[in-house]
mmCIF file of C-alpha atoms in Angstrom:
data_model
loop_
_atom_site.group_PDB
_atom_site.id
_atom_site.type_symbol
_atom_site.label_atom_id
_atom_site.label_comp_id
_atom_site.label_asym_id
_atom_site.label_seq_id
_atom_site.Cartn_x
_atom_site.Cartn_y
_atom_site.Cartn_z
ATOM 1 C CA MET A 412 -8.727 -24.369 -13.719
ATOM 2 C CA LYS A 413 -11.692 -24.096 -10.993
ATOM 3 C CA HIS A 414 -10.216 -27.461 -9.396
ATOM 4 C CA SER A 415 -6.684 -27.551 -9.238
ATOM 5 C CA LEU A 416 -4.154 -25.143 -8.342
ATOM 6 C CA LEU A 417 -2.417 -23.962 -10.556
ATOM 7 C CA LEU A 418 -1.272 -26.193 -13.967
ATOM 8 C CA LEU A 419 0.735 -23.621 -15.634
ATOM 9 C CA ILE A 420 2.780 -25.379 -18.639
ATOM 10 C CA PHE A 421 4.589 -22.994 -20.972
ATOM 11 C CA SER A 422 4.596 -25.374 -23.818
ATOM 12 C CA LEU A 423 3.800 -22.646 -26.986
ATOM 13 C CA LEU A 424 6.510 -19.408 -25.665
ATOM 14 C CA PHE A 425 6.998 -17.243 -28.105
ATOM 15 C CA ASP A 426 9.082 -14.280 -26.460
ATOM 16 C CA PHE A 427 10.944 -12.404 -29.809
ATOM 17 C CA ALA A 428 11.266 -9.074 -28.199
ATOM 18 C CA ALA A 429 13.473 -7.452 -26.531
ATOM 19 C CA MET A 430 12.659 -6.573 -22.071
ATOM 20 C CA ALA A 431 11.594 -3.389 -22.738
ATOM 21 C CA GLN A 432 11.501 -1.824 -18.801
ATOM 22 C CA THR A 433 8.215 -0.213 -17.936
ATOM 23 C CA GLY A 434 8.820 1.397 -14.031
ATOM 24 C CA SER A 435 10.224 -1.048 -11.446
ATOM 25 C CA ARG A 436 8.991 -4.062 -13.587
ATOM 26 C CA SER A 437 10.365 -5.705 -16.344
ATOM 27 C CA PHE A 438 8.571 -8.160 -18.823
ATOM 28 C CA VAL A 439 9.572 -11.992 -18.250
ATOM 29 C CA ARG A 440 10.455 -13.523 -21.197
ATOM 30 C CA ALA A 441 10.998 -17.273 -22.489
ATOM 31 C CA ASP A 442 15.394 -18.060 -21.908
ATOM 32 C CA GLY A 443 14.906 -21.920 -23.241
ATOM 33 C CA MET A 444 13.315 -24.119 -20.248
ATOM 34 C CA HIS A 445 13.310 -20.758 -17.991
ATOM 35 C CA LEU A 446 12.294 -17.183 -17.256
ATOM 36 C CA THR A 447 13.687 -14.394 -16.731
ATOM 37 C CA GLU A 448 13.198 -10.723 -15.738
ATOM 38 C CA ASN A 449 16.447 -8.147 -16.996
ATOM 39 C CA GLY A 450 18.556 -11.556 -17.453
ATOM 40 C CA LYS A 451 17.991 -12.687 -13.996
ATOM 41 C CA PRO A 452 15.681 -16.686 -13.051
ATOM 42 C CA PHE A 453 11.732 -15.562 -12.625
ATOM 43 C CA ARG A 454 10.627 -17.467 -10.244
ATOM 44 C CA PHE A 455 6.785 -17.324 -9.065
ATOM 45 C CA LEU A 456 4.712 -19.251 -6.737
ATOM 46 C CA GLY A 457 0.818 -18.588 -8.591
ATOM 47 C CA ALA A 458 -2.652 -19.135 -8.274
ATOM 48 C CA ASN A 459 -5.891 -20.058 -9.704
ATOM 49 C CA MET A 460 -8.404 -17.397 -9.482
ATOM 50 C CA TRP A 461 -10.451 -18.705 -11.495
ATOM 51 C CA TYR A 462 -13.615 -15.133 -11.016
ATOM 52 C CA ALA A 463 -11.043 -12.622 -9.937
ATOM 53 C CA VAL A 464 -13.245 -10.602 -13.494
ATOM 54 C CA HIS A 465 -16.376 -10.696 -11.560
ATOM 55 C CA LEU A 466 -15.135 -10.045 -7.640
ATOM 56 C CA ALA A 467 -14.030 -7.357 -9.777
ATOM 57 C CA SER A 468 -16.874 -6.032 -12.340
ATOM 58 C CA GLU A 469 -19.906 -3.659 -10.643
ATOM 59 C CA ILE A 470 -22.185 -5.753 -9.931
ATOM 60 C CA GLN A 471 -24.382 -7.603 -7.769
ATOM 61 C CA GLU A 472 -21.805 -10.729 -7.967
ATOM 62 C CA GLY A 473 -19.411 -8.192 -7.974
ATOM 63 C CA ASN A 474 -17.387 -7.315 -3.809
ATOM 64 C CA ARG A 475 -14.308 -5.027 -4.267
ATOM 65 C CA THR A 476 -13.679 -5.575 -0.334
ATOM 66 C CA ARG A 477 -13.475 -9.455 -0.904
ATOM 67 C CA LEU A 478 -10.586 -8.424 -3.804
ATOM 68 C CA SER A 479 -8.676 -6.831 -2.136
ATOM 69 C CA ALA A 480 -9.468 -8.612 0.953
ATOM 70 C CA GLU A 481 -7.750 -11.886 -1.503
ATOM 71 C CA PHE A 482 -4.937 -10.200 -3.539
ATOM 72 C CA ASP A 483 -3.868 -9.257 0.229
ATOM 73 C CA ARG A 484 -4.137 -13.064 1.745
ATOM 74 C CA LEU A 485 -3.026 -14.424 -1.309
ATOM 75 C CA LYS A 486 0.063 -11.890 -1.264
ATOM 76 C CA GLY A 487 0.596 -12.244 2.557
ATOM 77 C CA LEU A 488 1.049 -16.275 1.772
ATOM 78 C CA GLY A 489 4.013 -15.865 -1.245
ATOM 79 C CA ILE A 490 1.532 -15.411 -4.158
ATOM 80 C CA SER A 491 2.703 -13.516 -6.846
ATOM 81 C CA THR A 492 0.421 -14.302 -9.826
ATOM 82 C CA VAL A 493 -2.528 -15.633 -9.996
ATOM 83 C CA ARG A 494 -4.189 -17.249 -12.710
ATOM 84 C CA LEU A 495 -7.826 -15.929 -13.885
ATOM 85 C CA LEU A 496 -10.103 -16.071 -16.358
ATOM 86 C CA ALA A 497 -10.290 -12.922 -18.996
ATOM 87 C CA VAL A 498 -13.044 -14.010 -21.329
ATOM 88 C CA SER A 499 -16.086 -15.789 -20.341
ATOM 89 C CA GLU A 500 -17.748 -15.777 -23.115
ATOM 90 C CA GLU A 501 -21.978 -15.802 -23.351
ATOM 91 C CA PRO A 502 -23.627 -20.504 -22.082
ATOM 92 C CA ALA A 503 -26.228 -21.597 -23.716
ATOM 93 C CA PRO A 504 -29.423 -20.206 -22.098
ATOM 94 C CA ASP A 505 -29.846 -23.931 -20.932
ATOM 95 C CA ASP A 506 -26.780 -24.041 -19.303
ATOM 96 C CA LEU A 507 -28.063 -23.199 -15.529
ATOM 97 C CA ARG A 508 -24.783 -23.955 -14.246
ATOM 98 C CA ALA A 509 -22.891 -22.178 -15.896
ATOM 99 C CA VAL A 510 -21.116 -18.384 -15.075
ATOM 100 C CA ARG A 511 -23.193 -14.895 -15.952
ATOM 101 C CA PRO A 512 -23.000 -11.852 -16.756
ATOM 102 C CA ALA A 513 -19.911 -13.130 -19.338
ATOM 103 C CA LEU A 514 -17.442 -10.975 -20.865
ATOM 104 C CA VAL A 515 -19.064 -12.167 -24.287
ATOM 105 C CA GLN A 516 -21.968 -11.423 -25.896
ATOM 106 C CA SER A 517 -23.775 -12.706 -28.590
ATOM 107 C CA GLY A 518 -22.600 -10.959 -31.170
ATOM 108 C CA GLY A 519 -19.177 -10.826 -29.780
ATOM 109 C CA THR A 520 -19.973 -7.368 -27.933
ATOM 110 C CA LEU A 521 -18.254 -6.543 -24.661
ATOM 111 C CA ASN A 522 -19.311 -6.545 -21.963
ATOM 112 C CA ASP A 523 -18.297 -3.506 -20.109
ATOM 113 C CA THR A 524 -19.414 -3.284 -17.344
ATOM 114 C CA LEU A 525 -16.534 -7.438 -16.560
ATOM 115 C CA LEU A 526 -14.730 -5.249 -19.382
ATOM 116 C CA SER A 527 -13.845 -2.744 -16.351
ATOM 117 C CA GLY A 528 -13.939 -5.372 -13.648
ATOM 118 C CA LEU A 529 -10.909 -6.395 -15.359
ATOM 119 C CA ASP A 530 -8.958 -3.175 -16.258
ATOM 120 C CA TYR A 531 -10.093 -3.291 -12.369
ATOM 121 C CA VAL A 532 -7.892 -6.487 -11.610
ATOM 122 C CA LEU A 533 -5.137 -4.956 -13.526
ATOM 123 C CA SER A 534 -4.599 -1.531 -11.349
ATOM 124 C CA GLU A 535 -5.008 -3.920 -8.404
ATOM 125 C CA LEU A 536 -2.830 -6.511 -8.577
ATOM 126 C CA GLY A 537 0.064 -4.052 -10.060
ATOM 127 C CA LYS A 538 -0.560 -2.042 -6.995
ATOM 128 C CA ARG A 539 1.326 -5.402 -4.958
ATOM 129 C CA ASN A 540 3.158 -6.051 -7.256
ATOM 130 C CA MET A 541 2.104 -9.365 -8.332
ATOM 131 C CA ARG A 542 1.308 -10.819 -12.164
ATOM 132 C CA ALA A 543 -1.769 -11.761 -13.659
ATOM 133 C CA LEU A 544 -1.779 -14.915 -15.846
ATOM 134 C CA LEU A 545 -4.664 -13.843 -18.632
ATOM 135 C CA SER A 546 -6.734 -16.745 -20.004
ATOM 136 C CA LEU A 547 -8.611 -16.688 -23.038
ATOM 137 C CA THR A 548 -11.167 -18.733 -22.784
ATOM 138 C CA ASN A 549 -11.993 -22.329 -21.649
ATOM 139 C CA THR A 550 -13.158 -25.552 -22.559
ATOM 140 C CA TYR A 551 -15.177 -26.081 -20.764
ATOM 141 C CA SER A 552 -19.054 -24.410 -21.220
ATOM 142 C CA TRP A 553 -19.625 -23.167 -17.220
ATOM 143 C CA SER A 554 -18.283 -20.095 -18.243
ATOM 144 C CA GLY A 555 -19.087 -20.747 -21.819
ATOM 145 C CA GLY A 556 -15.964 -21.364 -23.413
ATOM 146 C CA LEU A 557 -15.585 -22.966 -27.182
ATOM 147 C CA ALA A 558 -19.072 -23.794 -27.407
ATOM 148 C CA TYR A 559 -19.894 -20.415 -27.456
ATOM 149 C CA TYR A 560 -17.811 -20.315 -30.413
ATOM 150 C CA LEU A 561 -20.134 -22.973 -32.179
ATOM 151 C CA ARG A 562 -22.957 -21.460 -31.879
ATOM 152 C CA GLU A 563 -22.460 -18.294 -32.886
ATOM 153 C CA THR A 564 -21.530 -20.480 -36.777
ATOM 154 C CA GLY A 565 -25.099 -22.085 -36.132
ATOM 155 C CA ASP A 566 -23.960 -25.738 -34.183
ATOM 156 C CA THR A 567 -26.154 -26.517 -31.030
ATOM 157 C CA ILE A 568 -23.195 -28.510 -29.627
ATOM 158 C CA ALA A 569 -24.922 -29.091 -26.117
ATOM 159 C CA PRO A 570 -22.993 -28.233 -22.844
ATOM 160 C CA MET A 571 -21.352 -29.692 -20.848
ATOM 161 C CA GLN A 572 -23.886 -32.285 -18.406
ATOM 162 C CA ALA A 573 -23.833 -32.857 -14.138
ATOM 163 C CA GLU A 574 -22.101 -36.725 -14.869
ATOM 164 C CA GLU A 575 -20.105 -35.867 -18.470
ATOM 165 C CA LEU A 576 -15.967 -36.715 -17.306
ATOM 166 C CA PRO A 577 -13.878 -33.347 -18.639
ATOM 167 C CA GLU A 578 -12.196 -35.178 -20.855
ATOM 168 C CA ALA A 579 -15.408 -36.249 -22.732
ATOM 169 C CA TYR A 580 -17.272 -33.134 -23.325
ATOM 170 C CA ALA A 581 -13.858 -31.875 -24.557
ATOM 171 C CA ALA A 582 -13.798 -34.290 -27.210
ATOM 172 C CA ARG A 583 -16.763 -32.976 -28.327
ATOM 173 C CA VAL A 584 -15.816 -29.135 -28.305
ATOM 174 C CA ALA A 585 -12.721 -30.316 -30.484
ATOM 175 C CA ARG A 586 -14.797 -29.078 -33.368
ATOM 176 C CA PHE A 587 -14.063 -26.156 -32.352
ATOM 177 C CA TYR A 588 -10.500 -26.802 -34.418
ATOM 178 C CA ALA A 589 -11.686 -28.070 -37.828
ATOM 179 C CA ASN A 590 -13.924 -24.635 -37.560
ATOM 180 C CA THR A 591 -12.998 -21.722 -38.848
ATOM 181 C CA GLU A 592 -15.067 -19.183 -37.996
ATOM 182 C CA ALA A 593 -16.007 -19.952 -34.906
ATOM 183 C CA VAL A 594 -11.593 -19.872 -34.393
ATOM 184 C CA LYS A 595 -11.793 -16.295 -36.241
ATOM 185 C CA ARG A 596 -14.894 -15.242 -34.168
ATOM 186 C CA TYR A 597 -12.708 -16.138 -31.555
ATOM 187 C CA GLN A 598 -9.295 -14.780 -32.825
ATOM 188 C CA ASN A 599 -11.170 -11.021 -33.331
ATOM 189 C CA THR A 600 -12.003 -11.804 -29.282
ATOM 190 C CA VAL A 601 -8.981 -12.156 -28.415
ATOM 191 C CA GLN A 602 -7.614 -8.851 -30.466
ATOM 192 C CA LEU A 603 -9.753 -6.874 -28.268
ATOM 193 C CA ILE A 604 -7.952 -8.201 -25.388
ATOM 194 C CA VAL A 605 -4.952 -7.385 -26.313
ATOM 195 C CA ASN A 606 -5.345 -3.765 -28.206
ATOM 196 C CA ARG A 607 -7.217 -2.286 -24.684
ATOM 197 C CA THR A 608 -6.244 0.264 -22.771
ATOM 198 C CA ASN A 609 -6.956 0.018 -19.264
ATOM 199 C CA GLY A 610 -9.220 2.593 -18.155
ATOM 200 C CA ILE A 611 -7.882 2.652 -14.977
ATOM 201 C CA THR A 612 -3.592 2.768 -15.395
ATOM 202 C CA GLY A 613 -4.021 4.285 -18.609
ATOM 203 C CA LYS A 614 -1.492 2.310 -19.658
ATOM 204 C CA ALA A 615 -2.073 -0.428 -22.952
ATOM 205 C CA TYR A 616 -2.677 -3.888 -22.299
ATOM 206 C CA LYS A 617 0.177 -4.559 -24.251
ATOM 207 C CA ASN A 618 2.737 -2.274 -22.616
ATOM 208 C CA ASP A 619 1.415 -3.095 -18.918
ATOM 209 C CA PRO A 620 4.474 -6.317 -17.197
ATOM 210 C CA THR A 621 2.054 -6.688 -14.328
ATOM 211 C CA ILE A 622 0.609 -8.772 -17.197
ATOM 212 C CA LEU A 623 2.876 -12.771 -17.356
ATOM 213 C CA ALA A 624 1.371 -13.668 -20.300
ATOM 214 C CA TRP A 625 -2.103 -15.118 -21.982
ATOM 215 C CA GLU A 626 -2.963 -17.939 -23.013
ATOM 216 C CA LEU A 627 -4.750 -19.064 -25.418
ATOM 217 C CA CYS A 628 -7.141 -21.246 -24.224
ATOM 218 C CA ASN A 629 -7.884 -23.391 -20.284
ATOM 219 C CA GLU A 630 -7.065 -26.737 -21.237
ATOM 220 C CA PRO A 631 -7.557 -27.251 -25.319
ATOM 221 C CA GLN A 632 -7.857 -30.344 -26.295
ATOM 222 C CA THR A 633 -6.609 -32.869 -29.101
ATOM 223 C CA THR A 634 -8.217 -35.684 -30.434
ATOM 224 C CA GLY A 635 -6.148 -36.806 -32.097
ATOM 225 C CA GLY A 636 -5.317 -38.150 -35.052
ATOM 226 C CA ALA A 637 -6.296 -35.883 -38.290
ATOM 227 C CA MET A 638 -7.805 -32.985 -35.342
ATOM 228 C CA ASN A 639 -3.194 -32.529 -34.680
ATOM 229 C CA GLY A 640 -3.042 -30.195 -37.778
ATOM 230 C CA ASN A 641 -6.314 -28.184 -36.603
ATOM 231 C CA PHE A 642 -5.000 -27.957 -33.631
ATOM 232 C CA ILE A 643 -1.799 -26.679 -33.822
ATOM 233 C CA SER A 644 -2.979 -24.353 -36.604
ATOM 234 C CA TRP A 645 -5.616 -22.800 -34.614
ATOM 235 C CA ALA A 646 -2.966 -22.005 -31.978
ATOM 236 C CA MET A 647 -0.552 -20.603 -33.870
ATOM 237 C CA SER A 648 -2.128 -18.783 -35.551
ATOM 238 C CA THR A 649 -3.067 -17.051 -32.275
ATOM 239 C CA ALA A 650 -0.523 -16.645 -31.216
ATOM 240 C CA ALA A 651 1.356 -14.479 -34.716
ATOM 241 C CA ILE A 652 -2.283 -12.390 -33.829
ATOM 242 C CA ILE A 653 -0.764 -11.788 -30.913
ATOM 243 C CA ARG A 654 3.110 -11.397 -31.134
ATOM 244 C CA LYS A 655 2.068 -9.176 -34.069
ATOM 245 C CA ALA A 656 -0.141 -7.112 -30.924
ATOM 246 C CA ASP A 657 1.901 -7.020 -28.779
ATOM 247 C CA PRO A 658 5.787 -7.860 -28.221
ATOM 248 C CA ASN A 659 6.336 -7.961 -24.952
ATOM 249 C CA HIS A 660 3.977 -10.820 -22.951
ATOM 250 C CA LEU A 661 4.241 -14.901 -23.036
ATOM 251 C CA ILE A 662 2.488 -16.808 -24.844
ATOM 252 C CA SER A 663 1.467 -20.566 -23.244
ATOM 253 C CA LEU A 664 -0.886 -22.396 -24.717
ATOM 254 C CA GLY A 665 -3.071 -22.971 -21.770
ATOM 255 C CA THR A 666 -2.869 -26.943 -21.733
ATOM 256 C CA ALA A 667 -1.877 -29.262 -18.490
ATOM 257 C CA GLY A 668 0.232 -31.197 -19.668
ATOM 258 C CA ILE A 669 1.004 -34.082 -22.812
ATOM 259 C CA ARG A 670 -1.486 -35.691 -21.645
ATOM 260 C CA HIS A 671 -3.991 -32.636 -23.484
ATOM 261 C CA CYS A 672 -1.976 -33.361 -26.420
ATOM 262 C CA ALA A 673 -2.246 -36.860 -27.498
ATOM 263 C CA ASP A 674 0.034 -37.484 -30.208
ATOM 264 C CA ASN A 675 2.361 -34.844 -29.158
#
């Protein structure tokens, strides 16, 4: 997410609901390999802005004036969708390169200040008629990511090292998909976010067309072989949980193309 402009591969799209009209915009839906809004083709330009929630939060690193200026600049460039890290998790104590503070704290409690920052981001994007793609966790440890959920189950996985290739770290953390307790804890977080009501707009996230889609994870990867079954089970079960709570939004797996899907 940090090092790419935008990789939006909607490799896992679930959209079984009618396209509910809300205000001047409707929810975007999938029609085969195409996206539509109100029955017409939906096209967009997007950009990554992983740090938007932190910038919007009332913390030392926060700066809402800068956030507004960046949103205005993006809109002026024709960018209509922003992909952002909605959920960050508490990193390992020795991971000095990780983003802090985190939205998900030890024990699964959520940071109210960062939640308010997420509310603010969606409110500001909505004012500009822009949309958000919300990533619900991260493969990599710079924002806590999947390793957090492993540590919560007692698996003391080391954070990503400075010289470690992303694919090598992703292979190490892929054991998350086989850890049923870690997956359960992740899915608990997902449910809390999907069922949230925006404290600024008063609108339930599930009813807000400002959200283009939920992304299960930033660049999830399977190592192939037997792990494929665990990976698919995680994706399908999480998508089903989201769909049960939210009949309106698209759901994206978040892979960076087929190269992250091992044996297809």
